[in-house]
Amino acid sequence: MRLGSGTFAACCVVVEVLGVVLFLRGFFPAPVRSFSGTKHQAEPPAPEPSAGSTSNWTKLPPPLFSKVVIMLIDALRDDFVFGSKGVKFMPYTTYLVEKGASHSFVAEAKPPTVTMPRIKALMTGSLPGFIDVVRNLNSPALLEDNVIAQAKAAGKRIIFYGDETWMKLFPKHFVEYDGTTSYFVSDYTEVDENVTRHLDKALKRGDWDVLILHYLGLDHIGHVSGPSSPLIGRKLSEMDSILMKIHTSLLSEERETLLPNLLVLCGDHGMSETGSHGASSMEEVNTPLILISSAFERKPGDVRRPEHVQQTDLAATLAIGLGLPIPKNSVGSLLFPAIEGKPMREQLRFLHLNTVQLAKLLQETVPSYKKEPGFEQFKISERLHGNWIRLYLEENNSEVLFNLGTKVRKQYLDALKTLSLSLSRQVAQYDVYSMVVGTIVVLEVLTLLLLSIPQALSNKAELEVPLLSPVFSLLFYLTFLVLSAIHVIVCTSAESSCYFCSLSWLTAGGVMMLISALLCAVVSALTKVFVDGKLLSKNAAHSNAQWSELDLLILLGTVGHVLSLGASSFIEEEHQTWYFLVSTLCLALCHDIYRNCLLGDDCELQRSLHMEECFGSATPALQDKNAGSAVLELNRGCKGPPSLDALRGFEKWMVLASPWVILICCRLLRSLNQTGVQWAHRPDLGLWLASSDHKTALSVLAALSLVVIFTLVQRRCSLASKVAMALGLLGVYCYRAAIGNVLFPWQQDNKDISKGIIEARFVYVFVLGILFTGTKDLLKSQVIAADFTVKTVGLWEIYSGLVLLAALLSRPHNLPVLVLSLLIQTLMAKFVWKPLRHDAAEITVMHYWFGQAFFYFQGNSNNIATVDISAGFVGLDAYVEIPAMFLTAFATYAEPVLWASHLVSFLSSEASSGSALSHACFCYALIRSFPVSAYIILVTSLRYHLFIWSVFSPKLLYEGMHLLITAAVCVFFTAMDQTNTKS
Amino acid sequence: MKDTDIKRLLYTHLLCIFSIILSIFIPSLFLENFSILETHLTWLCICSVCVTAVNLVLYLVVKPNASSRRSSLSYKVTRFLKCCIYFLMSCFSFHIIFVLYGAPLIELVLETFLFAVTLSTFTTVPCLCLLGPNIKAWLRVFSRNGVTSVWENSLQITTISSFVGTWLGAFPIPLDWERPWQVWPISCTLGATFGYVAGLVISPLWIYWNRKQLTYKNN
């Protein structure tokens, strides 16, 4: 079957996406462990161990506290309470921590430090997988065993006020609730007032057992203006007064009841120095956890330092405190100080319950659990405990009993610690089989792409894909048989869950057929390469001699970038790699241009000299070929200069200056958004513009940017889309003004802030209109098949529609990024690519590089925290999953997509290049699948690396997403190419 | 002719390497607390002065392009002045390129500038010595198949290897090893120096190795 290289590449990328999806499912296994969940409620609690005589205490111990208030403050960092800020702004809390009846801890949150996984961790005690971040947006109900579900089952009345996420996680669990939405980040007073306004009533009423308050304001302040903002102090004082109110109310109520009450103050995650969160720096991970209750009364002079504990420990403690069974998947250990005041027998009973639960979990997750040190410790302590109970029931000397009890307690605490540690280590379980299958698919596709380079990049841009013959070959059936056998063996013997095995037989069979067909294709391509070896070696020598410095740079840059992905720092600072490569590319172009301009006259002379010298040399056979190539190369070199000479004075100057202009633009953009990790805290222009003091500057800049965008984009549009573009850009400004980012000149003060839904929808109408006009033009060009300009205009209109959408969705201070990318595209197209006549492959790679650099210029990084989720809510009343996800993805990858679509419209506007588009598509597919495949192998080999969750996994998600977008781009390319060949 | 040329080339290059080694060890006799990493700026100054001096002396002694005709004193003076201006311009343009590559604009200006000076001594000074202030000749030497003598060939190799060394020297900066030499611009200056030295070593060897294939259009 003959395929155009563009179609071939698009198919390859689509298959590769399948492979990557399979790999991702294996790499981020859904946490399915112990799914018995809340159904097995009837399971009796572990009875007290005893040696000999049976214990009479088999029921669950009664609750320790009658009422529990959990006050969760989003993004409460540990030094906001325990540090100087706490002393200054939270005097009451500081008093409680230092002198009051309380226990304080520094609870370590595990990455990802994002709200939903943290809530899950607090309530289930388990460690949610990394994939929860991705599900953070549409948080489905929590099915795992958790404290809230247990409390509800036990008939406790729970009231909740605060972040909506809770209501999605625990639907129908609360007798009363009021949710606040978390996505209007610029609002930090109302979200909290919406919580506090219910507080007085609820406290007075007292008909509840658990009250949960989740305050979002602090987090919003952090996102908007960072942890050193003066707003933080005000917010902390507000929180302090709320804490005091709750505490005094609880104390006054306590007199009437027998049991004490418990007040928990905690944070879900911290806040980095830039005010964001998601990663694993100390500031993001350490949160305060304070348990306040009159049961923790202390003698004067009893200094309690905040201990370091895990965030997951809270679930077990709450369960014990409320007299509930500990959630099954909890890996936390009881916070011992909370039960310290109880009699020895109860203490031991609580510790025993916790240890039994952890040991059971260990038994379920680790096949060789008996060898684990924690399990052995558990067995020893259980035996000791039994002995102690016997002594206790025989009523021995209390002194001996106490000493022995202390020993047992110590043993239990050690066992708890070891168990908890080994369990949290067990959480990262990879589904290796699915990963291997995915990797095989991806690698086969890459090999196929690499093997077909010479054919695909030939002038015809067509290649023979042996598809039918392998399907009937013996190799295909043999491979298929072997793979099925392996599948059966693996799936029947596997103990852990496996995604690929859980697929239906038909799907799995399809994937295996795909693998074997690809294998056959690779083998036949390989044989072809060897058969044509002679011809190819000739070609290779030929093409080697033709390589210019630019090609060398492109090759080295690509390989170097892929190699750099092996180091975590280079992933964190990947933007530096791209900025560096793009700058080097500009200098190389500069070198090219200057040589062509200044040495153009010498070209002729050089060629004659060269010929002479070559033919006059001693070894004619060898030199002949070289001479041929040299002449070719010189011809190629000389192709440029005449066109450069033909340029008028102004244009020549522009050609000479454009690399420098581009370099300066890149340098400016670099200082707009600092990303990465090491230098992310440096002040940048973006933050300066985003702060509320510089609103006027931002407004002027935004207006200017929109005007420049219009002038740059409109020149090749049809009249209708010109008008639509102008109105759309006006709408963008109105939208920004409506949500309070920028100001109109006639309105100096902030009036009320709306969501700007009407304005945003107004812009959407124009985006769709422009895209529609573009598509109509394309279809017309396909049908009429005569007018070439119609197609160019159509492509440009699609491009400008995307520009308009990007302008709407990007952060207001990122409009200059859009402007400069358009400017660079114009400069490059007009003054570099056209006069220097680069071939399609080079142009594609340059587009890709610039797209990558601009991806980071936008402020993105390889960290989930930098994804701008607010883009998903532009013009939407409420969260609607599919549009929100599409908008967020587009806002994140806007620049790579814009560069790719510019590539399409640029290449198809160059009438001379017939096969350019399919070459470009092939190159684009190749240059994207190379890093993806390499990265998949790297991640697999580094899966036990320390930074696998914080650095490598987010990057893997980014790579997968980017590949998906590349697949879309390649399909678009191919569609354009098809219309091209038809016309 | 060619073999003697290559021999002379090797000796001059050895002298240049020797000057760099001297610039590392001699100052510690006179200055207290001298080390490359801690008193980096001092070392940069000393190194560039040393290399410039050695280059000038070698140029005057060896006279690689002996064909240059005699000329008046005023011509020599203007030529020298032109060379100085070219050198300064190259320093400034290197500085600008570093900033465009992402070096901080305001902080560490002195460091960046001294780095530019050092890189200029490794690249521009030999060019000025050999080719004089003649942009066309420079462009000819640095484009493919443009060299006309052993000297120019070695100049091409050393200059390119200094640039490549500088370029590679920027790589360790983002790594989180927290070593003192990862700070801007130390790793780059060290890279440039290593590149220069490597170029000095490689170029005579390479030319000697390929002496059969190499043909220069003027000899």
CSV table of N, CA and C in Angstrom, one decimal, chain A residues 545 547-548 569-570 573 580 583-584 587 591 595 598-599 609-610 613 633 663-664 667 670 678-679, chain B residues 97 99-105 136 139-140 142-145 167 170-171 173-176 215 217:
chain,number,residue,atom,x,y,z
A,545,ALA,N,27.6,14.9,3.4
A,545,ALA,CA,28.4,16.0,2.9
A,545,ALA,C,27.5,17.2,2.8
A,547,TRP,N,25.2,18.2,4.9
A,547,TRP,CA,24.7,18.8,6.1
A,547,TRP,C,25.4,20.1,6.4
A,548,SER,N,24.5,21.1,6.7
A,548,SER,CA,25.0,22.4,7.1
A,548,SER,C,25.1,22.5,8.6
A,569,SER,N,16.9,17.7,37.5
A,569,SER,CA,17.1,19.2,37.5
A,569,SER,C,16.8,19.7,36.1
A,570,PHE,N,17.3,19.0,35.1
A,570,PHE,CA,17.0,19.4,33.7
A,570,PHE,C,15.5,19.4,33.4
A,573,GLU,N,14.1,22.4,35.1
A,573,GLU,CA,14.5,23.6,34.4
A,573,GLU,C,14.5,23.5,32.9
A,580,PHE,N,17.9,28.2,25.7
A,580,PHE,CA,19.3,28.1,25.2
A,580,PHE,C,19.4,27.6,23.8
A,583,SER,N,18.1,30.4,21.4
A,583,SER,CA,19.1,31.4,21.3
A,583,SER,C,20.2,31.0,20.3
A,584,THR,N,20.6,29.7,20.5
A,584,THR,CA,21.7,29.2,19.7
A,584,THR,C,21.2,29.1,18.2
A,587,LEU,N,21.5,32.5,16.7
A,587,LEU,CA,22.8,32.8,16.3
A,587,LEU,C,23.3,32.0,15.1
A,591,HIS,N,24.5,33.6,11.6
A,591,HIS,CA,25.7,33.2,10.9
A,591,HIS,C,25.4,32.9,9.4
A,595,ARG,N,26.8,35.1,6.3
A,595,ARG,CA,27.7,34.5,5.3
A,595,ARG,C,27.1,34.7,3.9
A,598,LEU,N,27.3,38.6,2.9
A,598,LEU,CA,28.6,39.3,2.7
A,598,LEU,C,29.5,38.5,1.8
A,599,LEU,N,29.3,37.2,1.8
A,599,LEU,CA,30.2,36.4,0.9
A,599,LEU,C,29.6,36.0,-0.4
A,609,LEU,N,37.3,27.4,-8.0
A,609,LEU,CA,38.5,27.0,-7.3
A,609,LEU,C,38.4,25.6,-6.9
A,610,HIS,N,37.2,25.3,-6.3
A,610,HIS,CA,37.0,24.1,-5.7
A,610,HIS,C,37.1,23.0,-6.7
A,613,GLU,N,40.6,22.3,-7.9
A,613,GLU,CA,41.4,21.6,-6.8
A,613,GLU,C,41.0,20.1,-6.7
A,633,GLU,N,26.6,21.4,-3.0
A,633,GLU,CA,26.5,22.2,-1.8
A,633,GLU,C,26.7,23.7,-2.2
A,663,LEU,N,16.2,37.6,19.0
A,663,LEU,CA,16.9,37.3,20.3
A,663,LEU,C,16.4,38.2,21.4
A,664,ILE,N,16.3,39.5,21.0
A,664,ILE,CA,15.9,40.5,22.0
A,664,ILE,C,14.4,40.2,22.5
A,667,ARG,N,14.6,37.4,24.9
A,667,ARG,CA,15.2,37.8,26.2
A,667,ARG,C,14.1,38.5,27.0
A,670,ARG,N,11.7,36.1,28.4
A,670,ARG,CA,12.3,35.3,29.4
A,670,ARG,C,12.1,35.9,30.8
A,678,GLN,N,14.4,26.4,40.6
A,678,GLN,CA,15.5,27.1,41.2
A,678,GLN,C,15.4,28.7,41.2
A,679,TRP,N,15.0,29.2,40.1
A,679,TRP,CA,14.9,30.6,40.0
A,679,TRP,C,13.4,31.1,39.9
B,97,ILE,N,25.5,39.4,23.8
B,97,ILE,CA,25.0,38.0,23.5
B,97,ILE,C,24.8,37.2,24.8
B,99,VAL,N,23.9,38.4,27.6
B,99,VAL,CA,22.6,38.9,28.2
B,99,VAL,C,21.4,38.3,27.5
B,100,LEU,N,21.6,38.3,26.1
B,100,LEU,CA,20.5,37.8,25.3
B,100,LEU,C,20.3,36.3,25.6
B,101,TYR,N,21.4,35.6,25.9
B,101,TYR,CA,21.2,34.2,26.3
B,101,TYR,C,20.7,34.0,27.7
B,102,GLY,N,20.5,35.1,28.4
B,102,GLY,CA,19.8,34.9,29.7
B,102,GLY,C,20.6,35.3,30.9
B,103,ALA,N,21.8,35.9,30.7
B,103,ALA,CA,22.6,36.4,31.8
B,103,ALA,C,21.9,37.5,32.5
B,104,PRO,N,22.0,37.7,33.8
B,104,PRO,CA,21.3,38.8,34.4
B,104,PRO,C,21.7,40.2,33.9
B,105,LEU,N,20.8,41.1,33.7
B,105,LEU,CA,21.1,42.3,33.1
B,105,LEU,C,21.8,43.3,34.0
B,136,LYS,N,35.9,40.8,6.4
B,136,LYS,CA,35.6,39.9,5.3
B,136,LYS,C,36.5,38.7,5.4
B,139,LEU,N,35.1,36.4,8.1
B,139,LEU,CA,34.0,35.6,7.6
B,139,LEU,C,34.5,34.5,6.7
B,140,ARG,N,35.5,34.8,5.9
B,140,ARG,CA,36.0,33.8,5.0
B,140,ARG,C,36.6,32.6,5.8
B,142,PHE,N,35.9,31.7,8.7
B,142,PHE,CA,34.9,30.9,9.5
B,142,PHE,C,33.7,30.4,8.7
B,143,SER,N,33.9,30.4,7.4
B,143,SER,CA,32.9,29.7,6.6
B,143,SER,C,33.6,28.5,6.0
B,144,ARG,N,32.8,27.6,5.5
B,144,ARG,CA,33.4,26.3,5.1
B,144,ARG,C,34.3,26.5,3.9
B,145,ASN,N,35.4,25.7,3.9
B,145,ASN,CA,36.3,25.7,2.8
B,145,ASN,C,36.9,27.1,2.5
B,167,TRP,N,29.8,27.2,25.3
B,167,TRP,CA,28.4,26.8,25.1
B,167,TRP,C,28.1,25.6,26.0
B,170,ALA,N,27.8,26.2,29.9
B,170,ALA,CA,26.5,26.6,30.5
B,170,ALA,C,25.6,25.5,31.0
B,171,PHE,N,25.9,24.3,30.5
B,171,PHE,CA,25.0,23.2,30.8
B,171,PHE,C,24.9,22.9,32.3
B,173,ILE,N,24.8,24.7,34.8
B,173,ILE,CA,24.2,25.7,35.7
B,173,ILE,C,22.9,25.3,36.3
B,174,PRO,N,22.0,24.7,35.5
B,174,PRO,CA,20.7,24.4,36.2
B,174,PRO,C,20.7,23.2,37.1
B,175,LEU,N,21.8,22.4,37.1
B,175,LEU,CA,21.8,21.2,38.0
B,175,LEU,C,21.8,21.6,39.4
B,176,ASP,N,21.3,20.8,40.3
B,176,ASP,CA,21.1,21.1,41.7
B,176,ASP,C,22.2,20.5,42.5
B,215,THR,N,44.6,20.9,1.4
B,215,THR,CA,45.2,21.8,0.4
B,215,THR,C,44.7,23.2,0.6
B,217,LYS,N,44.4,27.0,-1.0
B,217,LYS,CA,44.5,27.5,-2.4
B,217,LYS,C,45.6,28.4,-2.6
